[in-house]
């Protein structure tokens, strides 16, 4: 049957986490998962914003069960402590790795890394590596499969960038953003291959949100409302709201038929019901040795010298 984002499979008994859950796509993914019955762990860098997100979700979903964990993926120092707090939760069935600034942001992270590469790629790689053992244990105990869903972007399909030097910052801001997302996708697909090779019961999946714009996003006080100035977007006439842009990741987390190494995105180029897409060849099937090189380099920059595959043992 066609996928219906307004009638998700029952998620009762599942624990799902979302990074960047205090705004935009991350917030609406969390709200939709809570409405489907999941216990949702909200992850964000501001305790105050996490509290606002909890209140807004509870207003929309009175029966929601939520918890919050503070993590700043622009600071690698905050990752282990956040992972420890997540580990205190009895189970974790899936996580949407969504955190990172929009394409207009320049600067460096707390670790001195280019902000786009340091958050979208390095920060999410570091966090994925630290939560992988919990996902693996939950899946093994409950005889299921865990899910790591990585937020990609449709721009990766349209703009080819060099990954020869991960920390070299492209001249144009959009290119810097696409470079970070490209590196993250390469890592996600390589991670899934390694997980399958090691028979780890966790799937890595990429989600393409399409184009989500503030002008078409439902009002949520303090999250998305007219009092908050938003960036004008030339794609608005063809786009969807941030709620619709969350659908691809939500399907990747909740569709019982989703498989590792796949990509989900809108049926239309910018909007629509989420469907399984053909992964981008440059990220899912790069030249021999390229995926391994990029994966090792991201793990090294993230301070995970032993590699993600040794973290689950």
PDB file of C-alpha atoms in Angstrom:
ATOM      1  CA  UNK A   1       0.000   0.000   0.000  1.00  0.00           C
ATOM      2  CA  UNK A   2       1.173   3.595  -0.588  1.00  0.00           C
ATOM      3  CA  UNK A   3       2.935   5.185   2.384  1.00  0.00           C
ATOM      4  CA  UNK A   4       0.715   7.570   4.337  1.00  0.00           C
ATOM      5  CA  UNK A   5       2.703  10.066   6.453  1.00  0.00           C
ATOM      6  CA  UNK A   6      -0.486  10.908   8.334  1.00  0.00           C
ATOM      7  CA  UNK A   7      -1.084   7.288   9.404  1.00  0.00           C
ATOM      8  CA  UNK A   8       2.243   5.910  10.591  1.00  0.00           C
ATOM      9  CA  UNK A   9       2.775   2.358  11.856  1.00  0.00           C
ATOM     10  CA  UNK A  10       2.210   2.128  15.598  1.00  0.00           C
ATOM     11  CA  UNK A  11       5.490   2.947  17.376  1.00  0.00           C
ATOM     12  CA  UNK A  12       4.340   1.999  20.874  1.00  0.00           C
ATOM     13  CA  UNK A  13       7.180   0.442  22.845  1.00  0.00           C
ATOM     14  CA  UNK A  14       9.892   1.955  20.652  1.00  0.00           C
ATOM     15  CA  UNK A  15      12.396   4.580  21.775  1.00  0.00           C
ATOM     16  CA  UNK A  16      13.494   6.943  19.004  1.00  0.00           C
ATOM     17  CA  UNK A  17      15.891   9.882  19.312  1.00  0.00           C
ATOM     18  CA  UNK A  18      16.191  13.036  17.202  1.00  0.00           C
ATOM     19  CA  UNK A  19      19.122  15.438  17.150  1.00  0.00           C
ATOM     20  CA  UNK A  20      18.375  19.063  16.335  1.00  0.00           C
ATOM     21  CA  UNK A  21      14.903  18.527  17.777  1.00  0.00           C
ATOM     22  CA  UNK A  22      14.302  22.111  18.885  1.00  0.00           C
ATOM     23  CA  UNK A  23      13.514  23.558  15.441  1.00  0.00           C
ATOM     24  CA  UNK A  24      12.685  22.841  11.840  1.00  0.00           C
ATOM     25  CA  UNK A  25      12.744  19.320  10.452  1.00  0.00           C
ATOM     26  CA  UNK A  26      14.045  17.827  13.693  1.00  0.00           C
ATOM     27  CA  UNK A  27      11.194  19.262  15.748  1.00  0.00           C
ATOM     28  CA  UNK A  28       8.490  18.049  13.357  1.00  0.00           C
ATOM     29  CA  UNK A  29      10.078  14.600  13.074  1.00  0.00           C
ATOM     30  CA  UNK A  30       9.943  14.345  16.875  1.00  0.00           C
ATOM     31  CA  UNK A  31       6.321  15.498  16.961  1.00  0.00           C
ATOM     32  CA  UNK A  32       5.275  12.970  14.314  1.00  0.00           C
ATOM     33  CA  UNK A  33       7.122  10.113  16.031  1.00  0.00           C
ATOM     34  CA  UNK A  34       5.497  10.996  19.364  1.00  0.00           C
ATOM     35  CA  UNK A  35       2.065  11.037  17.693  1.00  0.00           C
ATOM     36  CA  UNK A  36       2.767   7.500  16.431  1.00  0.00           C
ATOM     37  CA  UNK A  37       3.330   6.304  19.995  1.00  0.00           C
ATOM     38  CA  UNK A  38       7.119   6.280  20.294  1.00  0.00           C
ATOM     39  CA  UNK A  39       8.955   7.508  23.354  1.00  0.00           C
ATOM     40  CA  UNK A  40      10.976  10.310  21.780  1.00  0.00           C
ATOM     41  CA  UNK A  41      14.308  11.544  23.089  1.00  0.00           C
ATOM     42  CA  UNK A  42      14.838  15.150  22.063  1.00  0.00           C
ATOM     43  CA  UNK A  43      18.471  16.169  21.588  1.00  0.00           C
ATOM     44  CA  UNK A  44      19.611  19.765  21.297  1.00  0.00           C
ATOM     45  CA  UNK A  45      22.229  22.159  22.589  1.00  0.00           C
ATOM     46  CA  UNK A  46      19.901  24.477  24.562  1.00  0.00           C
ATOM     47  CA  UNK A  47      18.039  23.231  27.673  1.00  0.00           C
ATOM     48  CA  UNK A  48      15.638  26.153  27.325  1.00  0.00           C
ATOM     49  CA  UNK A  49      14.802  25.317  23.700  1.00  0.00           C
ATOM     50  CA  UNK A  50      14.421  21.650  24.561  1.00  0.00           C
ATOM     51  CA  UNK A  51      11.883  22.617  27.215  1.00  0.00           C
ATOM     52  CA  UNK A  52       9.946  24.692  24.664  1.00  0.00           C
ATOM     53  CA  UNK A  53       9.984  21.788  22.190  1.00  0.00           C
ATOM     54  CA  UNK A  54       8.652  19.435  24.865  1.00  0.00           C
ATOM     55  CA  UNK A  55       5.794  21.836  25.643  1.00  0.00           C
ATOM     56  CA  UNK A  56       4.853  22.290  21.977  1.00  0.00           C
ATOM     57  CA  UNK A  57       4.861  18.548  21.291  1.00  0.00           C
ATOM     58  CA  UNK A  58       2.738  17.900  24.368  1.00  0.00           C
ATOM     59  CA  UNK A  59       0.247  20.527  23.181  1.00  0.00           C
ATOM     60  CA  UNK A  60      -0.072  18.733  19.838  1.00  0.00           C
ATOM     61  CA  UNK A  61       0.184  15.204  21.265  1.00  0.00           C
ATOM     62  CA  UNK A  62      -1.144  15.198  24.856  1.00  0.00           C
ATOM     63  CA  UNK A  63      -0.278  11.516  25.308  1.00  0.00           C
ATOM     64  CA  UNK A  64       3.341  12.026  24.170  1.00  0.00           C
ATOM     65  CA  UNK A  65       6.135  10.509  26.247  1.00  0.00           C
ATOM     66  CA  UNK A  66       9.321  12.521  25.947  1.00  0.00           C
ATOM     67  CA  UNK A  67      12.737  13.010  27.449  1.00  0.00           C
ATOM     68  CA  UNK A  68      15.539  15.420  26.614  1.00  0.00           C
ATOM     69  CA  UNK A  69      19.321  15.221  26.425  1.00  0.00           C
ATOM     70  CA  UNK A  70      21.606  18.211  25.912  1.00  0.00           C
ATOM     71  CA  UNK A  71      24.277  17.778  23.249  1.00  0.00           C
ATOM     72  CA  UNK A  72      26.147  20.297  21.120  1.00  0.00           C
ATOM     73  CA  UNK A  73      27.505  18.619  17.997  1.00  0.00           C
ATOM     74  CA  UNK A  74      29.664  21.689  17.401  1.00  0.00           C
ATOM     75  CA  UNK A  75      31.656  20.580  20.464  1.00  0.00           C
ATOM     76  CA  UNK A  76      33.091  17.067  20.422  1.00  0.00           C
ATOM     77  CA  UNK A  77      33.613  17.335  24.170  1.00  0.00           C
ATOM     78  CA  UNK A  78      29.845  17.255  24.728  1.00  0.00           C
ATOM     79  CA  UNK A  79      29.292  14.029  22.779  1.00  0.00           C
ATOM     80  CA  UNK A  80      30.470  11.379  25.303  1.00  0.00           C
ATOM     81  CA  UNK A  81      28.454  12.895  28.168  1.00  0.00           C
ATOM     82  CA  UNK A  82      25.313  12.997  26.021  1.00  0.00           C
ATOM     83  CA  UNK A  83      25.890   9.395  24.933  1.00  0.00           C
ATOM     84  CA  UNK A  84      26.213   8.389  28.595  1.00  0.00           C
ATOM     85  CA  UNK A  85      22.856   9.999  29.357  1.00  0.00           C
ATOM     86  CA  UNK A  86      21.299   8.172  26.414  1.00  0.00           C
ATOM     87  CA  UNK A  87      22.850   4.924  27.621  1.00  0.00           C
ATOM     88  CA  UNK A  88      20.920   5.339  30.886  1.00  0.00           C
ATOM     89  CA  UNK A  89      17.735   4.806  28.854  1.00  0.00           C
ATOM     90  CA  UNK A  90      16.919   1.075  28.836  1.00  0.00           C
ATOM     91  CA  UNK A  91      16.569   0.871  25.064  1.00  0.00           C
ATOM     92  CA  UNK A  92      17.143   2.808  21.849  1.00  0.00           C
ATOM     93  CA  UNK A  93      15.602   1.556  18.615  1.00  0.00           C
ATOM     94  CA  UNK A  94      16.574   4.339  16.238  1.00  0.00           C
ATOM     95  CA  UNK A  95      17.995   7.817  15.906  1.00  0.00           C
ATOM     96  CA  UNK A  96      17.599  10.602  13.354  1.00  0.00           C
ATOM     97  CA  UNK A  97      20.951  12.399  13.029  1.00  0.00           C
ATOM     98  CA  UNK A  98      19.745  15.763  11.860  1.00  0.00           C
ATOM     99  CA  UNK A  99      21.664  18.446  13.762  1.00  0.00           C
ATOM    100  CA  UNK A 100      23.671  21.108  11.967  1.00  0.00           C
ATOM    101  CA  UNK A 101      23.427  24.764  10.892  1.00  0.00           C
ATOM    102  CA  UNK A 102      21.779  25.909   7.682  1.00  0.00           C
ATOM    103  CA  UNK A 103      23.787  26.543   4.542  1.00  0.00           C
ATOM    104  CA  UNK A 104      24.274  30.266   5.239  1.00  0.00           C
ATOM    105  CA  UNK A 105      26.382  29.793   8.382  1.00  0.00           C
ATOM    106  CA  UNK A 106      30.156  30.307   8.310  1.00  0.00           C
ATOM    107  CA  UNK A 107      32.721  30.051  11.108  1.00  0.00           C
ATOM    108  CA  UNK A 108      34.331  27.324  13.171  1.00  0.00           C
ATOM    109  CA  UNK A 109      33.203  24.906  15.852  1.00  0.00           C
ATOM    110  CA  UNK A 110      34.438  24.800  19.439  1.00  0.00           C
ATOM    111  CA  UNK A 111      37.094  22.380  18.177  1.00  0.00           C
ATOM    112  CA  UNK A 112      38.286  24.772  15.476  1.00  0.00           C
ATOM    113  CA  UNK A 113      36.726  22.808  12.616  1.00  0.00           C
ATOM    114  CA  UNK A 114      34.851  24.438   9.711  1.00  0.00           C
ATOM    115  CA  UNK A 115      31.340  24.732  11.088  1.00  0.00           C
ATOM    116  CA  UNK A 116      29.542  22.908   8.261  1.00  0.00           C
ATOM    117  CA  UNK A 117      31.910  19.940   8.121  1.00  0.00           C
ATOM    118  CA  UNK A 118      32.389  20.008  11.893  1.00  0.00           C
ATOM    119  CA  UNK A 119      28.688  19.650  12.700  1.00  0.00           C
ATOM    120  CA  UNK A 120      26.862  17.981   9.795  1.00  0.00           C
ATOM    121  CA  UNK A 121      29.625  15.435   9.218  1.00  0.00           C
ATOM    122  CA  UNK A 122      32.145  15.162  12.082  1.00  0.00           C
ATOM    123  CA  UNK A 123      29.687  15.852  14.917  1.00  0.00           C
ATOM    124  CA  UNK A 124      27.071  13.439  13.616  1.00  0.00           C
ATOM    125  CA  UNK A 125      29.703  10.775  12.898  1.00  0.00           C
ATOM    126  CA  UNK A 126      30.995  11.117  16.466  1.00  0.00           C
ATOM    127  CA  UNK A 127      27.503  10.823  17.903  1.00  0.00           C
ATOM    128  CA  UNK A 128      26.551   7.908  15.658  1.00  0.00           C
ATOM    129  CA  UNK A 129      29.655   6.024  16.800  1.00  0.00           C
ATOM    130  CA  UNK A 130      28.873   6.556  20.476  1.00  0.00           C
ATOM    131  CA  UNK A 131      25.198   5.489  20.266  1.00  0.00           C
ATOM    132  CA  UNK A 132      25.864   2.497  18.028  1.00  0.00           C
ATOM    133  CA  UNK A 133      26.501   0.107  20.968  1.00  0.00           C
ATOM    134  CA  UNK A 134      23.147   0.996  22.541  1.00  0.00           C
ATOM    135  CA  UNK A 135      21.316   0.495  19.246  1.00  0.00           C
ATOM    136  CA  UNK A 136      23.087  -2.822  18.734  1.00  0.00           C
ATOM    137  CA  UNK A 137      22.315  -4.087  22.267  1.00  0.00           C
ATOM    138  CA  UNK A 138      18.654  -3.101  21.999  1.00  0.00           C
ATOM    139  CA  UNK A 139      18.298  -4.821  18.636  1.00  0.00           C
ATOM    140  CA  UNK A 140      20.027  -7.998  19.829  1.00  0.00           C
ATOM    141  CA  UNK A 141      17.982  -8.159  23.024  1.00  0.00           C
ATOM    142  CA  UNK A 142      14.668  -7.618  21.247  1.00  0.00           C
ATOM    143  CA  UNK A 143      15.579  -9.618  18.130  1.00  0.00           C
ATOM    144  CA  UNK A 144      15.029  -6.652  15.859  1.00  0.00           C
ATOM    145  CA  UNK A 145      17.152  -4.126  13.987  1.00  0.00           C
ATOM    146  CA  UNK A 146      18.251  -0.660  15.051  1.00  0.00           C
ATOM    147  CA  UNK A 147      18.263   2.299  12.692  1.00  0.00           C
ATOM    148  CA  UNK A 148      20.671   5.169  12.162  1.00  0.00           C
ATOM    149  CA  UNK A 149      19.028   7.706   9.852  1.00  0.00           C
ATOM    150  CA  UNK A 150      21.321  10.389   8.467  1.00  0.00           C
ATOM    151  CA  UNK A 151      19.954  13.687   7.148  1.00  0.00           C
ATOM    152  CA  UNK A 152      21.176  14.225   3.610  1.00  0.00           C
ATOM    153  CA  UNK A 153      20.124  16.872   1.113  1.00  0.00           C
ATOM    154  CA  UNK A 154      18.886  16.866  -2.472  1.00  0.00           C
ATOM    155  CA  UNK A 155      21.711  19.256  -3.332  1.00  0.00           C
ATOM    156  CA  UNK A 156      24.101  16.294  -3.175  1.00  0.00           C
ATOM    157  CA  UNK A 157      22.378  14.955  -6.301  1.00  0.00           C
ATOM    158  CA  UNK A 158      22.819  18.246  -8.112  1.00  0.00           C
ATOM    159  CA  UNK A 159      26.216  19.569  -7.001  1.00  0.00           C
ATOM    160  CA  UNK A 160      29.409  17.505  -7.200  1.00  0.00           C
ATOM    161  CA  UNK A 161      32.142  18.577  -4.767  1.00  0.00           C
ATOM    162  CA  UNK A 162      35.655  17.359  -4.085  1.00  0.00           C
ATOM    163  CA  UNK A 163      36.336  15.504  -0.838  1.00  0.00           C
ATOM    164  CA  UNK A 164      40.105  15.349  -1.344  1.00  0.00           C
ATOM    165  CA  UNK A 165      40.609  17.659   1.661  1.00  0.00           C
ATOM    166  CA  UNK A 166      37.681  17.432   4.077  1.00  0.00           C
ATOM    167  CA  UNK A 167      38.684  20.510   6.067  1.00  0.00           C
ATOM    168  CA  UNK A 168      39.244  22.815   3.096  1.00  0.00           C
ATOM    169  CA  UNK A 169      36.362  25.324   3.053  1.00  0.00           C
ATOM    170  CA  UNK A 170      34.819  26.043  -0.367  1.00  0.00           C
ATOM    171  CA  UNK A 171      34.398  29.659  -1.387  1.00  0.00           C
ATOM    172  CA  UNK A 172      30.617  29.545  -1.605  1.00  0.00           C
ATOM    173  CA  UNK A 173      28.506  28.846   1.476  1.00  0.00           C
ATOM    174  CA  UNK A 174      26.129  26.458  -0.257  1.00  0.00           C
ATOM    175  CA  UNK A 175      29.083  24.451  -1.572  1.00  0.00           C
ATOM    176  CA  UNK A 176      30.502  24.159   1.960  1.00  0.00           C
ATOM    177  CA  UNK A 177      27.153  22.818   3.152  1.00  0.00           C
ATOM    178  CA  UNK A 178      26.892  20.345   0.269  1.00  0.00           C
ATOM    179  CA  UNK A 179      30.477  19.192   0.865  1.00  0.00           C
ATOM    180  CA  UNK A 180      29.661  18.337   4.486  1.00  0.00           C
ATOM    181  CA  UNK A 181      26.470  16.516   3.519  1.00  0.00           C
ATOM    182  CA  UNK A 182      28.297  14.630   0.768  1.00  0.00           C
ATOM    183  CA  UNK A 183      30.920  13.425   3.241  1.00  0.00           C
ATOM    184  CA  UNK A 184      28.171  12.390   5.660  1.00  0.00           C
ATOM    185  CA  UNK A 185      26.369  10.373   2.979  1.00  0.00           C
ATOM    186  CA  UNK A 186      29.596   8.592   1.988  1.00  0.00           C
ATOM    187  CA  UNK A 187      30.091   7.682   5.644  1.00  0.00           C
ATOM    188  CA  UNK A 188      26.481   6.504   6.067  1.00  0.00           C
ATOM    189  CA  UNK A 189      26.601   4.096   3.130  1.00  0.00           C
ATOM    190  CA  UNK A 190      30.055   2.799   4.089  1.00  0.00           C
ATOM    191  CA  UNK A 191      28.894   2.349   7.670  1.00  0.00           C
ATOM    192  CA  UNK A 192      25.959   0.257   6.495  1.00  0.00           C
ATOM    193  CA  UNK A 193      28.271  -1.981   4.448  1.00  0.00           C
ATOM    194  CA  UNK A 194      30.518  -2.490   7.489  1.00  0.00           C
ATOM    195  CA  UNK A 195      27.600  -3.186   9.798  1.00  0.00           C
ATOM    196  CA  UNK A 196      26.266  -5.864   7.442  1.00  0.00           C
ATOM    197  CA  UNK A 197      29.728  -7.380   7.012  1.00  0.00           C
ATOM    198  CA  UNK A 198      30.054  -7.657  10.806  1.00  0.00           C
ATOM    199  CA  UNK A 199      26.461  -8.945  11.189  1.00  0.00           C
ATOM    200  CA  UNK A 200      25.568  -6.016  13.456  1.00  0.00           C
ATOM    201  CA  UNK A 201      21.744  -5.698  13.675  1.00  0.00           C
ATOM    202  CA  UNK A 202      21.702  -1.972  12.862  1.00  0.00           C
ATOM    203  CA  UNK A 203      20.858  -0.326   9.522  1.00  0.00           C
ATOM    204  CA  UNK A 204      22.231   2.987   8.268  1.00  0.00           C
ATOM    205  CA  UNK A 205      19.810   4.892   6.014  1.00  0.00           C
ATOM    206  CA  UNK A 206      19.988   8.304   4.302  1.00  0.00           C
ATOM    207  CA  UNK A 207      16.997  10.651   4.181  1.00  0.00           C
ATOM    208  CA  UNK A 208      16.544  13.488   1.679  1.00  0.00           C
ATOM    209  CA  UNK A 209      14.090  16.069   3.039  1.00  0.00           C
ATOM    210  CA  UNK A 210      13.398  17.757  -0.277  1.00  0.00           C
ATOM    211  CA  UNK A 211      12.873  21.481   0.261  1.00  0.00           C
ATOM    212  CA  UNK A 212      11.207  22.626   3.474  1.00  0.00           C
ATOM    213  CA  UNK A 213      10.505  26.329   3.964  1.00  0.00           C
ATOM    214  CA  UNK A 214       9.351  28.335   6.955  1.00  0.00           C
ATOM    215  CA  UNK A 215       6.623  30.090   4.968  1.00  0.00           C
ATOM    216  CA  UNK A 216       4.725  26.792   4.593  1.00  0.00           C
ATOM    217  CA  UNK A 217       5.427  25.393   8.048  1.00  0.00           C
ATOM    218  CA  UNK A 218       2.623  25.013  10.636  1.00  0.00           C
ATOM    219  CA  UNK A 219       2.771  27.470  13.515  1.00  0.00           C
ATOM    220  CA  UNK A 220       4.312  26.238  16.763  1.00  0.00           C
ATOM    221  CA  UNK A 221       4.928  29.008  19.285  1.00  0.00           C
ATOM    222  CA  UNK A 222       8.632  29.476  19.915  1.00  0.00           C
ATOM    223  CA  UNK A 223       9.485  26.908  17.253  1.00  0.00           C
ATOM    224  CA  UNK A 224       7.928  28.163  14.031  1.00  0.00           C
ATOM    225  CA  UNK A 225       5.739  31.232  14.273  1.00  0.00           C
ATOM    226  CA  UNK A 226       5.305  34.673  12.707  1.00  0.00           C
ATOM    227  CA  UNK A 227       7.237  36.284  15.562  1.00  0.00           C
ATOM    228  CA  UNK A 228      10.410  34.554  14.370  1.00  0.00           C
ATOM    229  CA  UNK A 229      11.985  36.070  11.270  1.00  0.00           C
ATOM    230  CA  UNK A 230      12.752  33.511   8.626  1.00  0.00           C
ATOM    231  CA  UNK A 231      14.933  33.456   5.537  1.00  0.00           C
ATOM    232  CA  UNK A 232      13.126  34.073   2.267  1.00  0.00           C
ATOM    233  CA  UNK A 233      13.480  31.084  -0.032  1.00  0.00           C
ATOM    234  CA  UNK A 234      13.155  31.288  -3.827  1.00  0.00           C
ATOM    235  CA  UNK A 235      11.941  27.672  -3.904  1.00  0.00           C
ATOM    236  CA  UNK A 236       8.868  28.458  -1.757  1.00  0.00           C
ATOM    237  CA  UNK A 237       6.284  28.023  -4.577  1.00  0.00           C
ATOM    238  CA  UNK A 238       7.513  24.444  -5.175  1.00  0.00           C
ATOM    239  CA  UNK A 239       8.409  23.564  -1.598  1.00  0.00           C
ATOM    240  CA  UNK A 240       6.702  22.082   1.446  1.00  0.00           C
ATOM    241  CA  UNK A 241       6.741  23.003   5.113  1.00  0.00           C
ATOM    242  CA  UNK A 242       9.316  21.695   7.556  1.00  0.00           C
ATOM    243  CA  UNK A 243       6.678  19.205   8.694  1.00  0.00           C
ATOM    244  CA  UNK A 244       6.573  17.663   5.216  1.00  0.00           C
ATOM    245  CA  UNK A 245      10.348  17.789   4.983  1.00  0.00           C
ATOM    246  CA  UNK A 246      10.482  15.553   8.077  1.00  0.00           C
ATOM    247  CA  UNK A 247       8.461  12.793   6.407  1.00  0.00           C
ATOM    248  CA  UNK A 248      11.427  11.088   4.700  1.00  0.00           C
ATOM    249  CA  UNK A 249      13.358  10.607   7.932  1.00  0.00           C
ATOM    250  CA  UNK A 250      10.225   9.512   9.776  1.00  0.00           C
ATOM    251  CA  UNK A 251       9.553   6.871   7.134  1.00  0.00           C
ATOM    252  CA  UNK A 252      13.188   5.691   7.324  1.00  0.00           C
ATOM    253  CA  UNK A 253      12.735   5.218  11.086  1.00  0.00           C
ATOM    254  CA  UNK A 254       9.273   3.673  11.100  1.00  0.00           C
ATOM    255  CA  UNK A 255       8.719   1.741   7.863  1.00  0.00           C
ATOM    256  CA  UNK A 256       9.049  -1.948   8.795  1.00  0.00           C
ATOM    257  CA  UNK A 257      10.233  -2.687   5.244  1.00  0.00           C
ATOM    258  CA  UNK A 258      13.051  -0.117   5.188  1.00  0.00           C
ATOM    259  CA  UNK A 259      16.500  -1.628   4.671  1.00  0.00           C
ATOM    260  CA  UNK A 260      20.023  -0.484   5.332  1.00  0.00           C
ATOM    261  CA  UNK A 261      21.896   1.332   2.585  1.00  0.00           C
ATOM    262  CA  UNK A 262      18.692   2.819   1.184  1.00  0.00           C
ATOM    263  CA  UNK A 263      17.657   6.440   0.682  1.00  0.00           C
ATOM    264  CA  UNK A 264      14.244   7.977   1.258  1.00  0.00           C
ATOM    265  CA  UNK A 265      13.079  11.277  -0.175  1.00  0.00           C
ATOM    266  CA  UNK A 266       9.980  13.041  -1.530  1.00  0.00           C
ATOM    267  CA  UNK A 267       8.250  11.628  -4.585  1.00  0.00           C
ATOM    268  CA  UNK A 268       8.651  15.047  -6.187  1.00  0.00           C
ATOM    269  CA  UNK A 269      12.057  16.694  -6.415  1.00  0.00           C
ATOM    270  CA  UNK A 270      11.195  19.203  -3.696  1.00  0.00           C
ATOM    271  CA  UNK A 271       8.108  17.850  -1.944  1.00  0.00           C
ATOM    272  CA  UNK A 272       5.693  14.995  -1.698  1.00  0.00           C
ATOM    273  CA  UNK A 273       5.044  11.666  -0.025  1.00  0.00           C
ATOM    274  CA  UNK A 274       8.336   9.995   0.930  1.00  0.00           C
ATOM    275  CA  UNK A 275       9.451   7.151  -1.277  1.00  0.00           C
ATOM    276  CA  UNK A 276      12.532   5.012  -1.700  1.00  0.00           C
ATOM    277  CA  UNK A 277      14.987   6.726  -4.045  1.00  0.00           C
ATOM    278  CA  UNK A 278      17.987   5.451  -5.944  1.00  0.00           C
ATOM    279  CA  UNK A 279      21.010   6.450  -3.804  1.00  0.00           C
ATOM    280  CA  UNK A 280      23.435   8.930  -5.324  1.00  0.00           C
ATOM    281  CA  UNK A 281      26.195   6.932  -7.010  1.00  0.00           C
ATOM    282  CA  UNK A 282      28.941   9.374  -5.950  1.00  0.00           C
ATOM    283  CA  UNK A 283      28.177   8.755  -2.275  1.00  0.00           C
ATOM    284  CA  UNK A 284      26.835   5.197  -2.254  1.00  0.00           C
ATOM    285  CA  UNK A 285      29.269   3.705  -4.790  1.00  0.00           C
ATOM    286  CA  UNK A 286      32.355   5.924  -4.946  1.00  0.00           C
ATOM    287  CA  UNK A 287      35.641   4.813  -6.556  1.00  0.00           C
ATOM    288  CA  UNK A 288      37.478   1.940  -4.874  1.00  0.00           C
ATOM    289  CA  UNK A 289      38.978   2.934  -1.536  1.00  0.00           C
ATOM    290  CA  UNK A 290      37.327   6.366  -1.478  1.00  0.00           C
ATOM    291  CA  UNK A 291      34.579   5.511   1.007  1.00  0.00           C
ATOM    292  CA  UNK A 292      37.064   3.865   3.345  1.00  0.00           C
ATOM    293  CA  UNK A 293      39.425   6.847   3.155  1.00  0.00           C
ATOM    294  CA  UNK A 294      36.673   9.356   3.937  1.00  0.00           C
ATOM    295  CA  UNK A 295      35.256   7.198   6.740  1.00  0.00           C
ATOM    296  CA  UNK A 296      38.651   6.771   8.410  1.00  0.00           C
ATOM    297  CA  UNK A 297      39.362  10.482   8.083  1.00  0.00           C
ATOM    298  CA  UNK A 298      36.016  11.517   9.594  1.00  0.00           C
ATOM    299  CA  UNK A 299      36.520   9.121  12.498  1.00  0.00           C
ATOM    300  CA  UNK A 300      40.049  10.437  13.026  1.00  0.00           C
ATOM    301  CA  UNK A 301      38.875  14.052  13.079  1.00  0.00           C
ATOM    302  CA  UNK A 302      36.086  13.041  15.463  1.00  0.00           C
ATOM    303  CA  UNK A 303      38.659  11.504  17.800  1.00  0.00           C
ATOM    304  CA  UNK A 304      37.464   7.938  17.267  1.00  0.00           C
ATOM    305  CA  UNK A 305      40.792   6.409  16.372  1.00  0.00           C
ATOM    306  CA  UNK A 306      39.693   2.784  16.722  1.00  0.00           C
ATOM    307  CA  UNK A 307      36.905   3.146  14.150  1.00  0.00           C
ATOM    308  CA  UNK A 308      33.157   2.849  14.511  1.00  0.00           C
ATOM    309  CA  UNK A 309      33.080  -0.880  13.943  1.00  0.00           C
ATOM    310  CA  UNK A 310      35.042  -1.615  17.109  1.00  0.00           C
ATOM    311  CA  UNK A 311      32.687   0.492  19.207  1.00  0.00           C
ATOM    312  CA  UNK A 312      29.822  -2.017  19.073  1.00  0.00           C
ATOM    313  CA  UNK A 313      31.830  -4.972  20.395  1.00  0.00           C
TER     314      UNK A 313
END
